[in-house]
mmCIF file of C-alpha atoms in Angstrom:
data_model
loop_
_atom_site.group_PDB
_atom_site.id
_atom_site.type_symbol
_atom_site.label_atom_id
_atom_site.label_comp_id
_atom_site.label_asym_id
_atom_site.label_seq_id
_atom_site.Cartn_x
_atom_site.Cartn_y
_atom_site.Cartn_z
ATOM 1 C CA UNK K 279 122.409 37.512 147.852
ATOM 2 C CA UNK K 280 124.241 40.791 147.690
ATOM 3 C CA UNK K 281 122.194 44.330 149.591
ATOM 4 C CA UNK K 282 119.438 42.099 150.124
ATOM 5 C CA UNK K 283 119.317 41.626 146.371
ATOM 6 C CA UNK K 284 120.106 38.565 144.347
ATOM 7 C CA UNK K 285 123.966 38.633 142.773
ATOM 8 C CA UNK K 286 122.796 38.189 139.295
ATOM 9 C CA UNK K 287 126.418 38.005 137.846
ATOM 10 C CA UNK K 288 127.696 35.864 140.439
ATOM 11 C CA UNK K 289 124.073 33.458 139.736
ATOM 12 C CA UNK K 290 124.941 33.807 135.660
ATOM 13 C CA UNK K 291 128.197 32.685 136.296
ATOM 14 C CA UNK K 292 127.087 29.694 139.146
ATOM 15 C CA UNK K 293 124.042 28.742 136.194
ATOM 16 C CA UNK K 294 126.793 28.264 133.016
ATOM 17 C CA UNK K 295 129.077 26.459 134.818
ATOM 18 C CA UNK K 296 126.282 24.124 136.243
ATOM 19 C CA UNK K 297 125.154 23.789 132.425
ATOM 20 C CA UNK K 298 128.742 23.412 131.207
ATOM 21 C CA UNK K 299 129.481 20.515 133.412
ATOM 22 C CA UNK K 300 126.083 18.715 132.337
ATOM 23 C CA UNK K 301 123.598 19.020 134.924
ATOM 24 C CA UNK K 302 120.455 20.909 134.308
ATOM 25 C CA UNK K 303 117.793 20.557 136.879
ATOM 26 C CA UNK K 304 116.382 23.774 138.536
ATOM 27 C CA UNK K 305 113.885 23.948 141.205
ATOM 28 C CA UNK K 306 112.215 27.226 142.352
ATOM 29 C CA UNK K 307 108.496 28.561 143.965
ATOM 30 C CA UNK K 308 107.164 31.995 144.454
ATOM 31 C CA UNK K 309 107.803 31.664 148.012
ATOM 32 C CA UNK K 310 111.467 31.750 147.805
ATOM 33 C CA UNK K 311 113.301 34.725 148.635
ATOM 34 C CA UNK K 312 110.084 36.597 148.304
ATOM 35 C CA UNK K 313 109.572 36.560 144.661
ATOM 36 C CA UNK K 314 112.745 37.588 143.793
ATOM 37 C CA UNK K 315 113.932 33.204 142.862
ATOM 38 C CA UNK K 316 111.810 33.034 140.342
ATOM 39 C CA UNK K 317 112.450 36.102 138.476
ATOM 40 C CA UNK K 318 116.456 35.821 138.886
ATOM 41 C CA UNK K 319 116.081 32.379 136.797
ATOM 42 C CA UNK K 320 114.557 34.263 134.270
ATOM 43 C CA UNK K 321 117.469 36.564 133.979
ATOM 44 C CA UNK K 322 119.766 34.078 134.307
ATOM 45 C CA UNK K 323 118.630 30.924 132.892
ATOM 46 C CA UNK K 324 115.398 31.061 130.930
ATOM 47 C CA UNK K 325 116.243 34.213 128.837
ATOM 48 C CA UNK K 326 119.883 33.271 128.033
ATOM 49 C CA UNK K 327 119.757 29.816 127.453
ATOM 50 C CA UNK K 328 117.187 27.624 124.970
ATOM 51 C CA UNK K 329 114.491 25.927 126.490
ATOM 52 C CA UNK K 330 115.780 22.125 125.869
ATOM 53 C CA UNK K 331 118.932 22.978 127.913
ATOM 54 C CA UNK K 332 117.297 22.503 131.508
ATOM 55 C CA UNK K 333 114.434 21.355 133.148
ATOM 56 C CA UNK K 334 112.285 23.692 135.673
ATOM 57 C CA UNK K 335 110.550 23.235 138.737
ATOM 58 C CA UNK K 336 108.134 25.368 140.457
ATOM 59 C CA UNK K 337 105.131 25.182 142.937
ATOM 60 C CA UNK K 338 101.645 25.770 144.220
ATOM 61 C CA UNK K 339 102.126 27.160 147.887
ATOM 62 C CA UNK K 340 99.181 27.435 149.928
ATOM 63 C CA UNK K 341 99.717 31.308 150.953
ATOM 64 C CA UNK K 342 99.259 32.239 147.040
ATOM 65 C CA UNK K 343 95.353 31.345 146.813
ATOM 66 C CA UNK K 344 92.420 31.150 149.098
ATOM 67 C CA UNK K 345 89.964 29.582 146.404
ATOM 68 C CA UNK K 346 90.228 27.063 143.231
ATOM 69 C CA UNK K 347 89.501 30.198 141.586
ATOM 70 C CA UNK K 348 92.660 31.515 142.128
ATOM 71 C CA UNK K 349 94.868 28.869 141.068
ATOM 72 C CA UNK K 350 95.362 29.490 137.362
ATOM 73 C CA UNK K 351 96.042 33.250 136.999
ATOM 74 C CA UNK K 352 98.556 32.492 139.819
ATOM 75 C CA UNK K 353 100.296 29.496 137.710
ATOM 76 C CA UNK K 354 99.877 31.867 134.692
ATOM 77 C CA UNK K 355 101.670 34.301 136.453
ATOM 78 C CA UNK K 356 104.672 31.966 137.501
ATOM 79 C CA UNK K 357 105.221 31.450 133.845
ATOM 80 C CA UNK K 358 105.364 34.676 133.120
ATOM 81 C CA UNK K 359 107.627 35.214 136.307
ATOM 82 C CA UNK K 360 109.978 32.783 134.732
ATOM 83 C CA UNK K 361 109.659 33.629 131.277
ATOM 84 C CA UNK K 362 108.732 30.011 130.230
ATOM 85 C CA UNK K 363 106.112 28.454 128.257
ATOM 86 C CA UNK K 364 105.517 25.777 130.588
ATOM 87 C CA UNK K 365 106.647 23.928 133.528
ATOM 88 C CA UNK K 366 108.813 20.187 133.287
ATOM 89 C CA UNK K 367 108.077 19.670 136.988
ATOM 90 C CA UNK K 368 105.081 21.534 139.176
ATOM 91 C CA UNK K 369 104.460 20.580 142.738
ATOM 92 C CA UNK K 370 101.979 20.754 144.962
ATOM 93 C CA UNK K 371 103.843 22.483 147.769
ATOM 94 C CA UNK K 372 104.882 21.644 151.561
ATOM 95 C CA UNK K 373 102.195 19.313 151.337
ATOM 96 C CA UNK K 374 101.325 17.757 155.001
ATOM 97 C CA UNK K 375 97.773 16.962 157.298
ATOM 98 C CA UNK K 376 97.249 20.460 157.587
ATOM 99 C CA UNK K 377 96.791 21.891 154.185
ATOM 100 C CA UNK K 378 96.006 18.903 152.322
ATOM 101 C CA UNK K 379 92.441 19.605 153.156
ATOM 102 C CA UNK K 380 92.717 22.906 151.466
ATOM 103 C CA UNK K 381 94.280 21.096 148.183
ATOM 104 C CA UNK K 382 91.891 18.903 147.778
ATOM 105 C CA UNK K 383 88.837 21.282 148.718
ATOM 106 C CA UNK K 384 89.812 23.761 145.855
ATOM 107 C CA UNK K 385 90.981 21.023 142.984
ATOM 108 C CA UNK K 386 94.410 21.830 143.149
ATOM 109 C CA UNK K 387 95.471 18.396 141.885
ATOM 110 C CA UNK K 388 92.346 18.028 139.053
ATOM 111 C CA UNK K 389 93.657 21.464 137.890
ATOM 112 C CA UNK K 390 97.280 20.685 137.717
ATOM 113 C CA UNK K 391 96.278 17.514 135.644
ATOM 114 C CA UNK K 392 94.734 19.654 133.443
ATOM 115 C CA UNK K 393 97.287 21.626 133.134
ATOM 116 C CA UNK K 394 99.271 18.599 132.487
ATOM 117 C CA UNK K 395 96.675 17.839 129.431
ATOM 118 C CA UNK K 396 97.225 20.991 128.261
ATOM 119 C CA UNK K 397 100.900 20.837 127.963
ATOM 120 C CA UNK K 398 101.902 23.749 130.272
ATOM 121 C CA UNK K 399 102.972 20.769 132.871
ATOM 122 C CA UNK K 400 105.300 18.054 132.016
ATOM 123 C CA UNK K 401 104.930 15.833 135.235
ATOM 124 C CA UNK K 402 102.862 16.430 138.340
ATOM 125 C CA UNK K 403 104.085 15.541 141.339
ATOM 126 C CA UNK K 404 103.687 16.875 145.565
ATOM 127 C CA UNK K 405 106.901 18.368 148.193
ATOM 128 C CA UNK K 406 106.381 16.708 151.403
ATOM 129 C CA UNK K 407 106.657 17.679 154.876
ATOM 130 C CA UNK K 408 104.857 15.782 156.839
ATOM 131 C CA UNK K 409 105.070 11.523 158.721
ATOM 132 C CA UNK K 410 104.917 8.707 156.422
ATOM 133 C CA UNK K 411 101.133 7.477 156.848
ATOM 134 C CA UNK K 412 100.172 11.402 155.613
ATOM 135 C CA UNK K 413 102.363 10.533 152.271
ATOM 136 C CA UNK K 414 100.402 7.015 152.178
ATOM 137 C CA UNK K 415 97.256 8.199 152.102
ATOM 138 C CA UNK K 416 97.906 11.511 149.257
ATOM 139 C CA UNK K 417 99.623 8.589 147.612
ATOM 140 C CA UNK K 418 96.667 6.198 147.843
ATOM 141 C CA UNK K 419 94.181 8.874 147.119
ATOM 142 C CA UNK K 420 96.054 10.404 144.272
ATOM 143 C CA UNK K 421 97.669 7.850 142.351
ATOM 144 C CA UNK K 422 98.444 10.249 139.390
ATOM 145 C CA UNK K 423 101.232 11.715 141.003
ATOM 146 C CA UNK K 424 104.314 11.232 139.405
ATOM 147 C CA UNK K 425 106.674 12.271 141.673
ATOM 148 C CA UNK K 426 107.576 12.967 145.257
ATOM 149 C CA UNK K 427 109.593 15.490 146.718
ATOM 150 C CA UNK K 428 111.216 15.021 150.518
ATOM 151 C CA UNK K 429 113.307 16.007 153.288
ATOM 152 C CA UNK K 430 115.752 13.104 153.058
ATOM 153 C CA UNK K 431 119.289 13.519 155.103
ATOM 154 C CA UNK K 432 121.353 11.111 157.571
ATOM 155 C CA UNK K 433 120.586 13.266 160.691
ATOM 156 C CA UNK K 434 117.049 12.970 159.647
ATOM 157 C CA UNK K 435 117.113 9.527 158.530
ATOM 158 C CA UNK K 436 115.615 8.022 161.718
ATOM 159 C CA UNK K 437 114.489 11.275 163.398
ATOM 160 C CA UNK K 438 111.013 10.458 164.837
ATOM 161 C CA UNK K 439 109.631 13.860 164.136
ATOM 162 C CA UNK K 440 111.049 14.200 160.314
ATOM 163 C CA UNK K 441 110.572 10.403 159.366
ATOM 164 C CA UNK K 442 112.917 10.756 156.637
ATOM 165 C CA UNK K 443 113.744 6.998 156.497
ATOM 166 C CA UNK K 444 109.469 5.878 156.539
ATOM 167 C CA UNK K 445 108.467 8.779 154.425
ATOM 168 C CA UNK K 446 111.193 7.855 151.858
ATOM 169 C CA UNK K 447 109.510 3.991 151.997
ATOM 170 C CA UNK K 448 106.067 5.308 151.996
ATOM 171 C CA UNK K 449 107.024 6.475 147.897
ATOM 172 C CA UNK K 450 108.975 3.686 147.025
ATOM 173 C CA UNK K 451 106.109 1.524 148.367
ATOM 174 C CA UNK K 452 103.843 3.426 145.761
ATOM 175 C CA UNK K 453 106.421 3.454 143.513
ATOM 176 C CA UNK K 454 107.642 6.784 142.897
ATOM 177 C CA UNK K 455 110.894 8.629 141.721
ATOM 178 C CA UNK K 456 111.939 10.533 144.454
ATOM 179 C CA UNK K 457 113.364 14.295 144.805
ATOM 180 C CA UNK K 458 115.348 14.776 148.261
ATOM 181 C CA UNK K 459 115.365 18.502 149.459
ATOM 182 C CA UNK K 460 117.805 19.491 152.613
ATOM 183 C CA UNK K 461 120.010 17.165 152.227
ATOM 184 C CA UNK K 462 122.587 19.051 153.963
ATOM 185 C CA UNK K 463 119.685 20.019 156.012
ATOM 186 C CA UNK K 464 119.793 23.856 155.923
ATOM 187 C CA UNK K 465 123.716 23.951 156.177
ATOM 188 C CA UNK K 466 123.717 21.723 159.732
ATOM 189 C CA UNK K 467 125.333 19.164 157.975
ATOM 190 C CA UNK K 468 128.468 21.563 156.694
ATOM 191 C CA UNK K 469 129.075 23.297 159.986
ATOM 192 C CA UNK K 470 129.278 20.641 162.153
ATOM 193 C CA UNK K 471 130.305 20.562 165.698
ATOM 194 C CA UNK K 472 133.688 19.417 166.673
ATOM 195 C CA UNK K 473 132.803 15.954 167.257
ATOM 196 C CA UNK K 474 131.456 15.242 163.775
ATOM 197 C CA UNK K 475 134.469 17.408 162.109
ATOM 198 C CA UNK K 476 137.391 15.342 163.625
ATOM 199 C CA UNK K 477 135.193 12.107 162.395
ATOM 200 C CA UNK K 478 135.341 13.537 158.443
ATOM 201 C CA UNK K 479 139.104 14.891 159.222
ATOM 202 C CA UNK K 480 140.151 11.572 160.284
ATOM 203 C CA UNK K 481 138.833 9.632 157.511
ATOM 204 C CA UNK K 482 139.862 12.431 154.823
ATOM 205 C CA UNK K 483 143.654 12.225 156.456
ATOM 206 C CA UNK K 484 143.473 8.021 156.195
ATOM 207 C CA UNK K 485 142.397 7.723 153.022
ATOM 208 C CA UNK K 486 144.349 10.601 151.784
ATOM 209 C CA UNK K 487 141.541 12.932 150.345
ATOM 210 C CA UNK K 488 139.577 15.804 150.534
ATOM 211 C CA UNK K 489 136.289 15.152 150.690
ATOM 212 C CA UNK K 490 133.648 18.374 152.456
ATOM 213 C CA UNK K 491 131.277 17.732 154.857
ATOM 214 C CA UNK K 492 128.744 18.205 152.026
ATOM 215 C CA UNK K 493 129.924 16.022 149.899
ATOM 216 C CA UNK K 494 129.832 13.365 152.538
ATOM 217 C CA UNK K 495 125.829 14.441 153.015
ATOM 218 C CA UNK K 496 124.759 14.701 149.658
ATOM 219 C CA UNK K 497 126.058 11.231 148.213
ATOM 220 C CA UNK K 498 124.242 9.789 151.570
ATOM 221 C CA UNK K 499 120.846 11.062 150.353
ATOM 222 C CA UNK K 500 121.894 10.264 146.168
ATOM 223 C CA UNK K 501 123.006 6.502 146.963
ATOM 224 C CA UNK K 502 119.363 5.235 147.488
ATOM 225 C CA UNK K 503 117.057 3.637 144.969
ATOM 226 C CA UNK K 504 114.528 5.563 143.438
ATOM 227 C CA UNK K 505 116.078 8.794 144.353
ATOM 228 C CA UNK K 506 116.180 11.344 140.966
ATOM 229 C CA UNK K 507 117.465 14.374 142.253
ATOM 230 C CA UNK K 508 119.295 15.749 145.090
ATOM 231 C CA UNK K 509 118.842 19.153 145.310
ATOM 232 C CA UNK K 510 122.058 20.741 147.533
ATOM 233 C CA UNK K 511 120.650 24.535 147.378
ATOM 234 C CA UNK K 512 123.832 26.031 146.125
ATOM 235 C CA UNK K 513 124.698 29.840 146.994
ATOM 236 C CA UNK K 514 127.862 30.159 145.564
ATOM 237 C CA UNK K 515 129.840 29.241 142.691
ATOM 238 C CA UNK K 516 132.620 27.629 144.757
ATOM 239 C CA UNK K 517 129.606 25.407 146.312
ATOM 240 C CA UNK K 518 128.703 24.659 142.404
ATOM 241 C CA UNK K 519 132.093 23.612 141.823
ATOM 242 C CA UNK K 520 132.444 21.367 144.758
ATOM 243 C CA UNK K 521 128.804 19.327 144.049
ATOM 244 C CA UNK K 522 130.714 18.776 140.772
ATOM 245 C CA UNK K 523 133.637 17.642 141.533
ATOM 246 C CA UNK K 524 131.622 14.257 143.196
ATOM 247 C CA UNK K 525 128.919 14.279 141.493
ATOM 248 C CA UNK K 526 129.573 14.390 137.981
ATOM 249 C CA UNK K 527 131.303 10.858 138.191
ATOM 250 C CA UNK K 528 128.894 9.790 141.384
ATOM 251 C CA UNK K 529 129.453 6.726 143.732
ATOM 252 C CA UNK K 530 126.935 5.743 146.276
ATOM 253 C CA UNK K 531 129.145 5.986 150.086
ATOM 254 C CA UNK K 532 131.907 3.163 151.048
ATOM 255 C CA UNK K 533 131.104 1.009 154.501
ATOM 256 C CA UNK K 534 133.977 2.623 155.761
ATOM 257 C CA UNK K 535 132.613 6.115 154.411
ATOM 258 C CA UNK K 536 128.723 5.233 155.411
ATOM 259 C CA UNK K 537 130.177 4.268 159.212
ATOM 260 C CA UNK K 538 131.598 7.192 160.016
ATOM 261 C CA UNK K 539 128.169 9.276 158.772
ATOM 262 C CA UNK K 540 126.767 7.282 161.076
ATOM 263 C CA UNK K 541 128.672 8.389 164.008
ATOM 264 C CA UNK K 542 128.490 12.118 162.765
ATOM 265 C CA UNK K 543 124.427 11.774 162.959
ATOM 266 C CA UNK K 544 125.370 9.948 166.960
ATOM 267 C CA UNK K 545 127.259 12.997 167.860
ATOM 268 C CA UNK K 546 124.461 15.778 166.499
ATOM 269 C CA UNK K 547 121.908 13.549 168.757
ATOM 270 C CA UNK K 548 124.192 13.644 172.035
ATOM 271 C CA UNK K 549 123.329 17.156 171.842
ATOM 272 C CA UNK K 550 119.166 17.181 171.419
ATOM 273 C CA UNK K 551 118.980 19.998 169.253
ATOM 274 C CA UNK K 552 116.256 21.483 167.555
ATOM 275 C CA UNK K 553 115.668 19.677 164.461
ATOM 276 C CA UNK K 554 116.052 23.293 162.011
ATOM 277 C CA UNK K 555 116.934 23.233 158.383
ATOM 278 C CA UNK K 556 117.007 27.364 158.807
ATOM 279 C CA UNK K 557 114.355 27.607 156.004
ATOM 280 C CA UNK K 558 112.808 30.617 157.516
ATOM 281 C CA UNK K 559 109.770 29.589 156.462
ATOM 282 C CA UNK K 560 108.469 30.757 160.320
ATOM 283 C CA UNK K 561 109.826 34.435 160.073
ATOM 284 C CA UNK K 562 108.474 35.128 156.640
ATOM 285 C CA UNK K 563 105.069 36.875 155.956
ATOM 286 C CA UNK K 564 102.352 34.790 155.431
ATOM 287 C CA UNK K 565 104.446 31.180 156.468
ATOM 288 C CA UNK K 566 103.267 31.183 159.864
ATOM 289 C CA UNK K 567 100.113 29.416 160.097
ATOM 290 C CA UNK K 568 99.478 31.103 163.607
ATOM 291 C CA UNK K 569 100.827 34.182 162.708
ATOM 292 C CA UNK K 570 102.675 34.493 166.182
ATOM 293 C CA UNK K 571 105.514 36.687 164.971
ATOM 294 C CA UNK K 572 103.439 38.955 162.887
ATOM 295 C CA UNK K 573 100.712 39.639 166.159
ATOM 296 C CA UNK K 574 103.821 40.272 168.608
ATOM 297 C CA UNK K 575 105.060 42.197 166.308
ATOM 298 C CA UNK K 576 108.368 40.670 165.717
ATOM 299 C CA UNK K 577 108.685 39.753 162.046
ATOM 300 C CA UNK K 578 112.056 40.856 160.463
#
């Protein structure tokens, strides 16, 4: 972001060097910076580059329809947002107990499998925020999904509130591909406190390398089975380049290397902090499902 705006040339030049290096995978929703995500892919990816060069995600968020009615014009719209003909991934989004109700009462999931039959979806799948018997049962109940989006990271792994590790075995019990999200959790797991840093410093000065705290993060969350994507939410084209550099050629974490994430995730735990990814999603009009910042009148 640049004046509250996105940096389209720095994006342009963080998108071709992504595409130059061979990855292609994009994943966006209305949601996201207020509107503005969806329509900077179209200026930088969709209009510049042909369609068979990358595959695009987007979603159905709650906040964007109060009937089934509503649905369609507002997928219609998100394809016009992103100047594409149709979707390779569409998700049901931030799907959890408390608005699952709502997706099933207005046919969100019939209506993206028609969409699916109609070729403006190429697989169907849900983002998941929620414990692992909630995942179970969508999964139970909706066995067409193809695909299953989580919060998956090491200081999450075995967090009681996130369930990362259960909700991770509730899909591969039902067999699905998995996408992580937050796998550097927000940033925590790049700016970490001093404990965790001299853990990564120590092993980078043994074994003579370089490795960032990201990198260390990320190839946690890519070295399990079943796991598709890891998306690391890039914001600049120095992060790009440093994704690259480990996972272009990827190997799953050492035992030495998986030991000392270990005792990183011990030390963030000594200090009982609030489990944030700093997705905002509470300060942003119409996220709140209580609406407590907008009645005190302190959204920013």
């Amino acid at each position: 972001m640049k004046d509250k705006a996105v940096d389209l040339p720095q994006f342009k030049e963080m998108v071709d060097l992504f595409l130059s290096e061979g990855f292609n995978y994009f994943d966006t929703a209305h949601g996201y910076i207020n509107g503005l995500s969806e329509l900077a892919l179209r200026e930088a990816l969709t209009s510049r580059y042909p369609r068979d060069r990358y595959l695009l995600t987007d979603k159905l968020t709650e906040s964007y329809f109060k009937r089934e009615e509503d649905i369609r014009p507002f997928f219609e719209q998100q394809l016009s947002w992103c100047g594409v003909d149709y979707f390779d991934f569409y998700l049901m989004h931030s799907q959890g107990k408390t608005n699952y109700e709502k997706f099933q009462r207005c046919h969100a999931y019939e209506i993206a499998c028609e969409l699916k039959k109609e070729g403006k979806i190429r697989h169907f799948g849900i983002s998941f925020h929620d414990k692992a018997e909630v995942l179970d049962q969508i999964l139970t109940e909706h066995p067409e999904i193809e695909i299953v989006q989580i919060q998956f990271n090491y200081l999450d792994y075995e967090d009681a509130s996130v369930e990362s590790r259960k909700v991770y075995e509730a899909a591969r019990k039902h067999n699905k591909p998995i996408l992580v999200m937050e796998p550097v959790k927000g940033g925590t797991l790049v700016n970490l406190p001093d404990a965790a840093q001299k853990i990564y410093d120590d092993l980078n000065a043994k074994n003579g390398t370089k490795h960032s705290n990201a990198s260390y993060a990320i190839r946690f969350a890519a070295g399990f089975d079943g796991i598709r994507m890891v998306l690391s939410g890039m914001s600049t084209t120095e992060q790009v380049r440093d994704n690259i550099s480990y996972m272009k050629n990827f190997r799953p974490l050492d035992e030495e290397e998986m030991a000392a994430v270990k005792k990183a995730a011990d030390c963030y735990k000594a200090l009982e902090a609030i489990p944030c990814t700093a997705c905002h999603y509470c300060v942003e009009e119409n996220h709140c499902p209580k609406n407590i910042l907008m009645e005190h009148g302190l959204l920013l």
